[in-house]
Amino acid sequence: MNSIRETFVNNLKFYRKQKGISQEKLSYAVGKSIAYINQIENKDTWPQPEMVDKIAVALGISSSALFEENSSPENLKIRFAEKYGKAIEDELISRIEKDVKEVCKLL
């Protein structure tokens, strides 16, 4: 399961890129430096609640969307892998083993 920071950063990057907003444009919109936005996206700093609101407004989304685990494709991919990864791996191994046994019978 993603940490809240990972979820936030994945969503921030997703929505920023989806809207075609560079780190520079976002930094101007929220009144901070490009370095600050970069630090958030690199998980080096954590924004205050007021800044989360400013970022959301700049991106045209709700503040809560930045914390939703199912908002960005990256978060969905991580959650899917956590939930189904082992089952898929086991199924693939089982099928490969079955196919190998069948091929060996033909030899």
Coordinates of C-alpha atoms in Angstrom, one line a residue, residues 1-106:
M1 CA 0.0 0.0 0.0
N2 CA 1.3 3.5 -0.9
S3 CA 2.1 5.9 1.8
I4 CA 0.1 9.1 1.8
R5 CA 3.2 11.0 0.6
E6 CA 3.7 8.6 -2.3
T7 CA 0.0 8.8 -3.3
F8 CA 0.1 12.6 -3.1
V9 CA 3.3 12.9 -5.2
N10 CA 2.1 10.4 -7.8
N11 CA -1.2 12.3 -8.1
L12 CA 0.5 15.7 -8.2
K13 CA 2.8 14.6 -11.0
F14 CA -0.1 13.0 -12.9
Y15 CA -2.4 16.0 -12.7
R16 CA 0.3 18.5 -13.4
K17 CA 1.4 16.6 -16.5
Q18 CA -2.2 15.9 -17.6
K19 CA -2.9 19.6 -17.5
G20 CA 0.3 20.4 -19.3
I21 CA 1.6 22.5 -16.4
S22 CA 5.4 22.5 -15.9
Q23 CA 6.9 22.7 -12.4
E24 CA 7.8 26.3 -13.4
K25 CA 4.2 27.3 -14.2
L26 CA 3.0 25.6 -11.1
S27 CA 5.5 27.4 -8.9
Y28 CA 4.4 30.8 -10.3
A29 CA 0.7 29.8 -9.7
V30 CA 1.3 29.0 -6.1
G31 CA 3.9 31.7 -5.3
K32 CA 6.8 29.3 -4.6
S33 CA 10.1 28.5 -6.3
I34 CA 10.6 25.8 -8.9
A35 CA 13.0 24.2 -6.4
Y36 CA 10.1 23.9 -3.9
I37 CA 7.8 22.1 -6.3
N38 CA 10.7 19.8 -7.2
Q39 CA 11.4 19.1 -3.6
I40 CA 7.7 18.1 -3.1
E41 CA 7.8 15.8 -6.2
N42 CA 11.1 14.3 -5.0
K43 CA 9.5 13.7 -1.5
D44 CA 12.1 15.9 0.1
T45 CA 9.5 18.3 1.6
W46 CA 5.9 18.2 2.5
P47 CA 3.5 21.1 1.8
Q48 CA 1.4 22.8 4.4
P49 CA -2.4 22.3 4.1
E50 CA -2.8 25.8 2.7
M51 CA -0.2 25.0 0.0
V52 CA -2.0 21.8 -0.9
D53 CA -5.1 23.9 -1.5
K54 CA -3.2 26.3 -3.7
I55 CA -1.7 23.5 -5.7
A56 CA -5.2 21.9 -6.2
V57 CA -6.6 25.3 -7.3
A58 CA -3.7 25.7 -9.8
L59 CA -4.4 22.2 -11.2
G60 CA -8.1 22.7 -11.3
I61 CA -8.9 19.8 -9.0
S62 CA -10.1 19.3 -5.5
S63 CA -7.5 19.0 -2.7
S64 CA -8.8 15.6 -1.9
A65 CA -8.0 14.3 -5.4
L66 CA -4.4 14.7 -4.5
F67 CA -4.8 12.1 -1.8
E68 CA -7.0 9.6 -3.5
E69 CA -5.2 6.3 -4.1
N70 CA -7.1 5.6 -7.3
S71 CA -6.6 9.0 -8.9
S72 CA -3.4 8.4 -11.0
P73 CA -2.5 5.5 -13.3
E74 CA 0.7 5.0 -11.3
N75 CA -1.3 4.6 -8.0
L76 CA -3.7 2.2 -9.8
K77 CA -0.8 0.2 -11.1
I78 CA 0.8 -0.1 -7.7
R79 CA -2.5 -1.1 -6.0
F80 CA -3.3 -3.6 -8.8
A81 CA 0.2 -5.2 -8.4
E82 CA -0.2 -5.3 -4.6
K83 CA -3.6 -6.9 -4.9
Y84 CA -3.2 -9.3 -7.8
G85 CA 0.5 -9.6 -8.5
K86 CA 1.1 -12.8 -6.5
A87 CA -2.0 -14.5 -7.9
I88 CA -1.0 -13.6 -11.5
E89 CA 2.6 -14.8 -10.9
D90 CA 1.4 -18.1 -9.5
E91 CA -1.0 -18.6 -12.4
L92 CA 1.7 -17.9 -15.0
I93 CA 4.1 -20.3 -13.3
S94 CA 1.5 -23.0 -13.1
R95 CA 0.7 -22.6 -16.8
I96 CA 4.4 -22.6 -17.8
E97 CA 5.0 -25.7 -15.7
K98 CA 2.0 -27.4 -17.4
D99 CA 3.2 -26.5 -20.9
V100 CA 6.8 -27.7 -20.1
K101 CA 5.5 -31.1 -18.9
E102 CA 3.3 -31.4 -22.0
V103 CA 6.3 -30.6 -24.3
C104 CA 8.5 -33.1 -22.4
K105 CA 5.9 -35.8 -23.0
L106 CA 6.1 -35.2 -26.7

